[in-house]
Coordinates of C-alpha atoms and ligand atoms in Angstrom, one line a residue:
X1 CA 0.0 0.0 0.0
X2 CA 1.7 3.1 -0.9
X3 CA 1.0 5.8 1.3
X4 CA -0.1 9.2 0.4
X5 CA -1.0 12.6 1.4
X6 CA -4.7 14.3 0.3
X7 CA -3.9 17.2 -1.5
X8 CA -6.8 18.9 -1.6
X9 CA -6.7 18.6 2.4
X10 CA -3.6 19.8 2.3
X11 CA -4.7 22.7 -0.1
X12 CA -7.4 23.8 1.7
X13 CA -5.7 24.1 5.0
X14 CA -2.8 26.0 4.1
X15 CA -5.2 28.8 2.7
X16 CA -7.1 28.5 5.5
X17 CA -4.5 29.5 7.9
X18 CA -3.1 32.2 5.3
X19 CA -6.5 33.5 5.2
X20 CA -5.3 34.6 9.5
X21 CA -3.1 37.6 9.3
X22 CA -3.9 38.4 5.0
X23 CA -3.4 41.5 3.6
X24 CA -3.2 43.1 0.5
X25 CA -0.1 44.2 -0.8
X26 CA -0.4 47.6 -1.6
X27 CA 2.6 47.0 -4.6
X28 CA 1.5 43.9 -5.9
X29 CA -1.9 44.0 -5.7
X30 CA -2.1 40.2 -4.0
X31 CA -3.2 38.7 -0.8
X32 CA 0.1 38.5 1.4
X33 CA 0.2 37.4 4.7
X34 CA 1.5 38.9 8.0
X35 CA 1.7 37.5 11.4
X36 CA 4.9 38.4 13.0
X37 CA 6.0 36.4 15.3
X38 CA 3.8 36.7 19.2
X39 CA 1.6 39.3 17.6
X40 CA -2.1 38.3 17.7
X41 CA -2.2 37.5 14.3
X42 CA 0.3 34.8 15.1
X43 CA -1.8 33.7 18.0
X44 CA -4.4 33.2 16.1
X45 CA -2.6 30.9 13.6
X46 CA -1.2 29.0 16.9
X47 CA -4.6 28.4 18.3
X48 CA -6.0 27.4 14.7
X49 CA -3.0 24.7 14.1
X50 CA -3.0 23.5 17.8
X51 CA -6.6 22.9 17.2
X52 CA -5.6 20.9 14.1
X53 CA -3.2 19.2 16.1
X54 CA -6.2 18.1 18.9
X55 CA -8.3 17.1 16.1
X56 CA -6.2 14.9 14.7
X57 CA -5.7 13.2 18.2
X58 CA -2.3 14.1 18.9
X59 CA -1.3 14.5 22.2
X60 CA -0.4 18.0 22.5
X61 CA 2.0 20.2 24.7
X62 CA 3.6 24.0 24.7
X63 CA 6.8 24.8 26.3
X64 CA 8.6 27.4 27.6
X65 CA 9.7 29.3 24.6
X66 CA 6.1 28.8 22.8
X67 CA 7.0 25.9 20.8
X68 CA 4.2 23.5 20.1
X69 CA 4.4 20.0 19.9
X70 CA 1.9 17.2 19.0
X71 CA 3.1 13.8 19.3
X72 CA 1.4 10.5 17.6
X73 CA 2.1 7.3 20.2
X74 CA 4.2 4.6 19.0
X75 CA 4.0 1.3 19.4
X76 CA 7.0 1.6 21.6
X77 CA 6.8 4.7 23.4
X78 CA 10.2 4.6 24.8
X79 CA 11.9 4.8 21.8
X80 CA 13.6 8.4 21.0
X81 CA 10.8 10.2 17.9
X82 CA 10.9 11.2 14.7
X83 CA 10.5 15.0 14.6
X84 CA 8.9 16.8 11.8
X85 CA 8.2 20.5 12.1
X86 CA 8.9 24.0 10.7
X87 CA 7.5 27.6 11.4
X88 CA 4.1 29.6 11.2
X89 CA 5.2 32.9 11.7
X90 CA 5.7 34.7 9.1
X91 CA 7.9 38.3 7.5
X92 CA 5.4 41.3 7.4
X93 CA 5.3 40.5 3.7
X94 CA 4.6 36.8 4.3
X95 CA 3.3 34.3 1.6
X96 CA 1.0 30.8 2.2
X97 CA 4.2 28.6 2.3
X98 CA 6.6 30.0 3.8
X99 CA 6.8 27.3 7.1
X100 CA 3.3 26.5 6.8
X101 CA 4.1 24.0 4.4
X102 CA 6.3 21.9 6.6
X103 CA 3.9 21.8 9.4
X104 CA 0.7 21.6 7.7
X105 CA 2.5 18.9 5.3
X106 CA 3.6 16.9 8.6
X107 CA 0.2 17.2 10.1
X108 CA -2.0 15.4 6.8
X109 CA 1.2 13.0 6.8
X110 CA -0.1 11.8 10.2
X111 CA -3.6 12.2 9.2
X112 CA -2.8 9.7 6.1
X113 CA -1.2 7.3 9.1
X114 CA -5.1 7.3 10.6
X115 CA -6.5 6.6 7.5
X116 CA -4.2 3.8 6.3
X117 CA -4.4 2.7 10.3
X118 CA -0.7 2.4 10.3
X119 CA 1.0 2.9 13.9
X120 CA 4.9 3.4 13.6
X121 CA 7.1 1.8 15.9
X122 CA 8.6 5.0 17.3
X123 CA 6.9 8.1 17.9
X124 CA 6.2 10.7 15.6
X125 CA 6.4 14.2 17.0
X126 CA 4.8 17.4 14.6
X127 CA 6.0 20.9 15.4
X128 CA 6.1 24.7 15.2
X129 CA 9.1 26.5 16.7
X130 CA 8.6 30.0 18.1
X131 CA 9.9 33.0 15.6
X132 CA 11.4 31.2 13.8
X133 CA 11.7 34.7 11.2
X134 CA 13.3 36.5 13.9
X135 CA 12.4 40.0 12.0
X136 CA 10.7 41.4 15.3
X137 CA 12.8 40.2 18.3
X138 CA 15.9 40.6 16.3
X139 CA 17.4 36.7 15.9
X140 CA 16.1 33.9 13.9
X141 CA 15.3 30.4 14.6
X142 CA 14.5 31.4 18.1
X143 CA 12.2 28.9 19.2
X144 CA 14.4 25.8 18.0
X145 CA 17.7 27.5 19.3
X146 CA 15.6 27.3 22.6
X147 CA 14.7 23.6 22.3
X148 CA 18.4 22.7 20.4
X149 CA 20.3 24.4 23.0
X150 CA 22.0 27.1 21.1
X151 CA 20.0 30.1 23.0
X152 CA 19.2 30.1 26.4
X153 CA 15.8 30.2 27.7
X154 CA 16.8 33.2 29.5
X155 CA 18.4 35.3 26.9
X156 CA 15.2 34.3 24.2
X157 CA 12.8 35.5 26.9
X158 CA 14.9 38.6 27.8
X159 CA 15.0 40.0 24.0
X160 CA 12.8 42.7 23.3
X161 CA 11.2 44.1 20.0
X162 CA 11.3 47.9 19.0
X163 CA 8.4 49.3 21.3
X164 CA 10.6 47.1 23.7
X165 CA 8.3 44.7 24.9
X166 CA 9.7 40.9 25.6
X167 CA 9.7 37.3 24.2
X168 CA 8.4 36.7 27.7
X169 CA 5.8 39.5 28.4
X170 CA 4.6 38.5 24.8
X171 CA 4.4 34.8 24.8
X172 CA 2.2 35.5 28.2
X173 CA 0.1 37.8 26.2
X174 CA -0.7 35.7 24.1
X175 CA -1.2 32.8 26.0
X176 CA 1.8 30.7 25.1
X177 CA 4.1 31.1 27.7
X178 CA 3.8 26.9 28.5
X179 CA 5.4 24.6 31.0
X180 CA 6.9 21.7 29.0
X181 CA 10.6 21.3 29.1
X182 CA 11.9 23.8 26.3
X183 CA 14.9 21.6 25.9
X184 CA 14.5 18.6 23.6
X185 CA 15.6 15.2 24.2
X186 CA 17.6 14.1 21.0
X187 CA 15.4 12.8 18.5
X188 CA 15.9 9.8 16.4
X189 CA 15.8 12.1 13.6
X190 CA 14.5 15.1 12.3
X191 CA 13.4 16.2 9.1
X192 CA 11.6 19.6 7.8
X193 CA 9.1 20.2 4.4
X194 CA 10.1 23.6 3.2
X195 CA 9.2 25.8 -0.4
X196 CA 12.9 26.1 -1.9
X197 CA 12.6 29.8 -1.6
X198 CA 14.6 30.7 -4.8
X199 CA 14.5 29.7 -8.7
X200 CA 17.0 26.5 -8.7
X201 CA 14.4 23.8 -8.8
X202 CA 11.8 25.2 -11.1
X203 CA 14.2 26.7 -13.2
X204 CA 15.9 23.3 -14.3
X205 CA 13.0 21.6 -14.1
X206 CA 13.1 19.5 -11.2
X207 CA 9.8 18.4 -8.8
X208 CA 11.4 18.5 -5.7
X209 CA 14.8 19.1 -4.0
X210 CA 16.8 17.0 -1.4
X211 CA 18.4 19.5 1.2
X212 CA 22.2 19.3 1.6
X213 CA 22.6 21.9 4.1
X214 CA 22.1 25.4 4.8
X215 CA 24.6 28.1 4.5
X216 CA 26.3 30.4 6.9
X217 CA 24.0 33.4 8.1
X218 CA 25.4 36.6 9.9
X219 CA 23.4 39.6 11.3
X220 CA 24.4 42.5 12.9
X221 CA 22.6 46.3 13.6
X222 CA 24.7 49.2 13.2
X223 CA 23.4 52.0 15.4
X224 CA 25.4 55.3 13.8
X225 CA 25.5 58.6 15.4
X226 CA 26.6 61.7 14.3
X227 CA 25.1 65.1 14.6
X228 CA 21.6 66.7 13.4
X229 CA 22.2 69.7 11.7
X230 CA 20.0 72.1 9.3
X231 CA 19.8 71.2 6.1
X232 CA 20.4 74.7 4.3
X233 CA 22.8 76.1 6.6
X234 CA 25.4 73.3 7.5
X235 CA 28.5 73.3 5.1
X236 CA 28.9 69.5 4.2
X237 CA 32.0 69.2 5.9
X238 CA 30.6 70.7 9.2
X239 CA 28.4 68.2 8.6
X240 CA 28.4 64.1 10.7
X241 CA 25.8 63.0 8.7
X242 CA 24.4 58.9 9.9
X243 CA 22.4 58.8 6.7
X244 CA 25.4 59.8 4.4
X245 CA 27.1 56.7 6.9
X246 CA 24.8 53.7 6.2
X247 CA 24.6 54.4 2.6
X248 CA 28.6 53.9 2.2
X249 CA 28.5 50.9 4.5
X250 CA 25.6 49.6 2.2
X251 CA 27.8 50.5 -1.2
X252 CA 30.6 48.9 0.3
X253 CA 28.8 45.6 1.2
X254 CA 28.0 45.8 -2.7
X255 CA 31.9 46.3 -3.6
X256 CA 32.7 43.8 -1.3
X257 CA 30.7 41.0 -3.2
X258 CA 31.6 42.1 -6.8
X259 CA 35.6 42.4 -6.1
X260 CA 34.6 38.3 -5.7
X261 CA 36.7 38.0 -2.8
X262 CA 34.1 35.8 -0.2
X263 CA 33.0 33.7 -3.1
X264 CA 30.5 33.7 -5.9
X265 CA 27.5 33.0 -3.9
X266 CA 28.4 35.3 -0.9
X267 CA 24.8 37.6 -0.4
X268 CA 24.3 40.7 1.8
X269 CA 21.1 42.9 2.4
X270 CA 20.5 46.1 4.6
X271 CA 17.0 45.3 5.0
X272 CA 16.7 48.3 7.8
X273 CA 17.8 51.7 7.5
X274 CA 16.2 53.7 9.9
X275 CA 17.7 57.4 9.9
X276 CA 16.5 59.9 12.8
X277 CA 14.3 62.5 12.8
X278 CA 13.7 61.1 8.9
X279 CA 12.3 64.6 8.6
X280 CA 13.9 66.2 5.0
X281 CA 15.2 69.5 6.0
X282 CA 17.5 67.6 9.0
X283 CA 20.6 66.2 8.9
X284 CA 20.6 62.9 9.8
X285 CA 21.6 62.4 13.5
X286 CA 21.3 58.8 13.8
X287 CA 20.8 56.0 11.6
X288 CA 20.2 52.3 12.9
X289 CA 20.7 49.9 10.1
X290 CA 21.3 46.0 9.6
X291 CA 23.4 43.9 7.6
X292 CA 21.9 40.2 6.9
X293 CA 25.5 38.6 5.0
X294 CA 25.1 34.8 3.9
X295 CA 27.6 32.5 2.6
X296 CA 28.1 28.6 2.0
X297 CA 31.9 29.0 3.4
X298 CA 32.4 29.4 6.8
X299 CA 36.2 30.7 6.1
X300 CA 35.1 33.7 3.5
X301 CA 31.7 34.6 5.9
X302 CA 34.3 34.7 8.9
X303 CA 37.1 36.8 6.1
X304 CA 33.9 39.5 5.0
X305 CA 32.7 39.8 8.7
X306 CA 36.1 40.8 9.3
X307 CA 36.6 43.3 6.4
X308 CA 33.1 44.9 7.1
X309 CA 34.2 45.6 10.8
X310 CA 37.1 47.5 9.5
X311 CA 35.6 49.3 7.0
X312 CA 33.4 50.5 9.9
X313 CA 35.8 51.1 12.0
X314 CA 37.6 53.9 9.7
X315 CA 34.7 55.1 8.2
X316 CA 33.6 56.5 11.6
X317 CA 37.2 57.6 11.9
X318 CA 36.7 59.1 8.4
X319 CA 33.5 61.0 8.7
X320 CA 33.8 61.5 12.8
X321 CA 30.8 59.6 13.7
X322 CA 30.3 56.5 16.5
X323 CA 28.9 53.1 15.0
X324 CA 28.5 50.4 17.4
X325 CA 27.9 47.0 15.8
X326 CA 25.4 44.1 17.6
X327 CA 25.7 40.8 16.0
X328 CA 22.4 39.6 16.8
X329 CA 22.6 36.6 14.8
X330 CA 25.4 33.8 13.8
X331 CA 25.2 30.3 12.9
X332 CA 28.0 28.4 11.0
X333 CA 27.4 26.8 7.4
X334 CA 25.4 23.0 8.2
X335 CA 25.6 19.9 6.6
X336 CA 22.6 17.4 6.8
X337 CA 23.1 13.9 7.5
X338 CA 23.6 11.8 4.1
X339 CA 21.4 8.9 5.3
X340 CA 18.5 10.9 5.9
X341 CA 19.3 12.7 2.9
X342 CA 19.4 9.0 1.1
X343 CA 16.0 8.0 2.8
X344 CA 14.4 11.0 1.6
X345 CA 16.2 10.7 -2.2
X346 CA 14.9 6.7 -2.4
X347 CA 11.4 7.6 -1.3
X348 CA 11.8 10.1 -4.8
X349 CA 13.4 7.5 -6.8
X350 CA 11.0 4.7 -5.8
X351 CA 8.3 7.4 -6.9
X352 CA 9.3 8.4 -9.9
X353 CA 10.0 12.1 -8.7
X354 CA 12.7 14.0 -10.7
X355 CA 14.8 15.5 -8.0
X356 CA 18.4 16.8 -7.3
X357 CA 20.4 18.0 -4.0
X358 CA 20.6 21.4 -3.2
X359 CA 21.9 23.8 -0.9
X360 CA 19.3 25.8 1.4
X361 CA 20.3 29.4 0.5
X362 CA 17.3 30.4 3.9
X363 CA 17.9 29.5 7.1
X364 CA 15.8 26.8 8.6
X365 CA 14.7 25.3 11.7
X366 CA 16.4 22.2 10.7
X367 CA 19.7 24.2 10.8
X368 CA 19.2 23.9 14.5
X369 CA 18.0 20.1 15.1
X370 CA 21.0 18.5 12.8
X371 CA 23.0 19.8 16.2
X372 CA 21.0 16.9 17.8
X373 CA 20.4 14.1 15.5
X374 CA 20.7 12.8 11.8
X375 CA 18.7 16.1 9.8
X376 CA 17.7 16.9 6.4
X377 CA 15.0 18.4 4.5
X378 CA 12.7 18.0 1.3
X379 CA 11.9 21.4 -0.9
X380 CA 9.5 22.1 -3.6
X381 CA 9.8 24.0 -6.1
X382 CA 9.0 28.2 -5.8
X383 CA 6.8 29.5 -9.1
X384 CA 8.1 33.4 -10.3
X385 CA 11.8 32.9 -10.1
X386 CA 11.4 31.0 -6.4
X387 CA 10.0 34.9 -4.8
X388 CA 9.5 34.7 -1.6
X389 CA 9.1 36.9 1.6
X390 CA 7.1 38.1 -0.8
X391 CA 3.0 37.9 -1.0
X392 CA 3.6 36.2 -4.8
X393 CA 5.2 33.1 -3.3
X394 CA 3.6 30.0 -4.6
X395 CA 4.2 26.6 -5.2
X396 CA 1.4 24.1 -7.0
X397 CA -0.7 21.6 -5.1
X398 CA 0.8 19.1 -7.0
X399 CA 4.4 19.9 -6.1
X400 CA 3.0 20.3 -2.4
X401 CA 1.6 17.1 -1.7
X402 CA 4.1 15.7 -3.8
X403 CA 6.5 16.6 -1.5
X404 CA 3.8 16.0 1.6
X405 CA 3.8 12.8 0.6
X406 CA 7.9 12.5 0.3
X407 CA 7.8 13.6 3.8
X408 CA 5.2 10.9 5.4
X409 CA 7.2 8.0 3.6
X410 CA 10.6 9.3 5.0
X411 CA 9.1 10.1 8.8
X412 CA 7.8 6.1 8.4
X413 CA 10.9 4.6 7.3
X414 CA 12.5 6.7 9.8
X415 CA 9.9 5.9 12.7
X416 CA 10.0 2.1 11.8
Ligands
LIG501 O1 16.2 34.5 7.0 C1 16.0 33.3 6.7 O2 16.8 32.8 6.1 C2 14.7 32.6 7.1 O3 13.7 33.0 6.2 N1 14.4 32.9 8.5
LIG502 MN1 10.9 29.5 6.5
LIG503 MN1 11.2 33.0 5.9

């Protein structure tokens, strides 16, 4: 009996939860979604899925750090799970997949289990991690961090967003500031249904990807202060302008990549430039801006970090300003475990499924578990170039059960 995922099921549910927290995006015109992480939008897609989760009869639980967790029994209980999960929070400028996919995938996997009355010999656990976006309490992956050790519960509870409210106050809020144990006993294995995010798959053709790993991620917020001064009056070199600042750090980043010196595949953003008073006859005084850098080689990320902080250093020598620089996130480049990666590339083989490995050029919660056991992940392909973070990210049913589907058969081989 081959096993599958119903894709209409799946369909409907993962427009029904990005129909909690839509928009319409005022550039493209389209639906997007929006529910940043512990805002009530996001509470609302928590209690919608947890309700899911209930539904389905899996025994659920919330720990400390908001993660939610809904476990199927196996026949032996005592045997370490199988762990399938991802995120529901979502960018500002969210699409339907983003996360969702992986969890929502997961779920109608177990749902398929009921309705083939199949019962696996080790657990199956189903999950959402807490921000995993980490775009409003400034670092990503929070919730798994929590649960794989790399954050501690303290420090993820202490972090505040920019109207300074905390993790903590906000997971209380919103009524998922739970008791189970944050930290996770190792799982047998863990593995994570993700949209590929970018144009590789689609573009050459293939149905789904096997994850190899995810690359390096760096972020850091420069907070640059110099002096607010009239617009008209102040000679420009009277003048210790934060704006004038960011926009050379931002052109350098730029240089930095062309002169090809961290690699061809080394990416940097300033995604937040947030000059004070933003008013257009002043100065800027003070500009707060970030710099997201990504790279697949540990050595070149480590080499452009460096670079970077000099440039910053004698820039604010240069134009007589102070920049302090936060790293607020860091993890090193990951490699997934080849024999999950082999389960997961048979159960595409065995199905006909043209596939290929590739690299995860976004960070994942996965990134996180393979620090606790044998990891890897399955992608499908993104439609329009792979957007996403984007209200026009898409992927087909087809390619979503597809890989749905990929996903039950590797969690059974995996929990047998
Ligand atoms: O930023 C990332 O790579 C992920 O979307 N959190
Ligand atoms: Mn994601
Ligand atoms: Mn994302």
């Amino acid at each position: 009996m081959t096993l599958a995922v119903d894709p209409a099921r799946l369909w409907n549910r993962l427009h029904d939860l990005a129909a909690i927290g839509a928009y319409r995006d005022e550039h493209t015109g389209l639906m997007g979604v929006n529910r940043l992480a512990l805002t009530d939008t996001d509470a609302a897609g928590r209690a919608l899925v947890k309700r899911w989760f209930e539904e389905a009869g899996l025994a659920v639980r919330v720990d400390r750090i908001g993660n939610v967790y809904a476990r199927r029994r196996g026949l032996d209980e005592s045997l370490a799970p199988v762990v399938a999960g991802s995120h529901i929070d979502s960018v500002p400028t969210g699409g339907a997949f983003d996360g969702c996919l992986g969890v929502l995938g997961a779920l109608e996997g177990v749902r398929a289990l009921d309705d083939a009355g199949v019962v696996t010999r080790r657990p199956i656990e189903l999950g959402f991690f807490t921000d995993e976006e980490g775009c409003r309490f400034g670092t990503d992956m929070l919730g798994s961090a929590v649960a794989c050790g790399r954050i501690p519960l303290e420090v993820a509870w202490a972090l505040r967003d920019r109207d300074g409210k905390t993790v903590k106050e906000e997971l209380a809020r919103i009524g998922f500031l739970g008791d189970a144990e944050e930290r996770v006993a190792a799982p047998h294995a863990y593995v994570e249904l993700h949209i590929e995010q970018g144009p590789v798959l689609a573009a050459e053709g293939f149905e789904l990807g096997v994850v190899t790993g995810v690359q390096a991620i760096s972020w850091q917020e420069l907070t640059i202060v110099g002096k607010s001064a009239h617009a008209g009056t102040t000679p420009m070199h009277l003048r210790r302008d934060a704006g004038f600042a960011a926009a050379r750090i931002h052109l350098h980043l730029h240089e930095m990549i062309e002169s090809g010196r961290y690699g061809a595949d080394m990416r940097a953003t300033m995604g937040r430039i947030e000059p004070a008073p933003n008013r257009i006859n002043v100065v800027p005084g003070r500009t707060v801006c970030t710099v997201d850098l990504r790279n697949p080689d540990d050595h070149a990320m480590a080499a452009a970090e460096r670079e970077l902080a000099a440039f910053v250093r004698a820039l604010g020598d240069e134009l007589q300003l102070a920049i302090e620089t936060r790293q607020t996130a860091r993890t090193a480049s990951i490699a997934f475990s080849g024999d999950v990666q082999e389960v997961i590339a048979r159960h595409m083989r065995e199905a006909g499924v043209h596939h290929r490995r590739i690299q995860s050029g976004a960070g994942h919660d996965a990134q996180e578990f393979a620090a606790k056991c044998p990891t890897a992940m399955i992608f499908v392909p993104g439609e329009y170039d792979g957007i996403s973070h984007n209200p026009r990210e898409y992927s087909t049913l087809e390619a979503c059960a597809r890989g749905a589907t990929t996903l039950l058969r590797t969690m059974v081989t995996l929990a047998s």
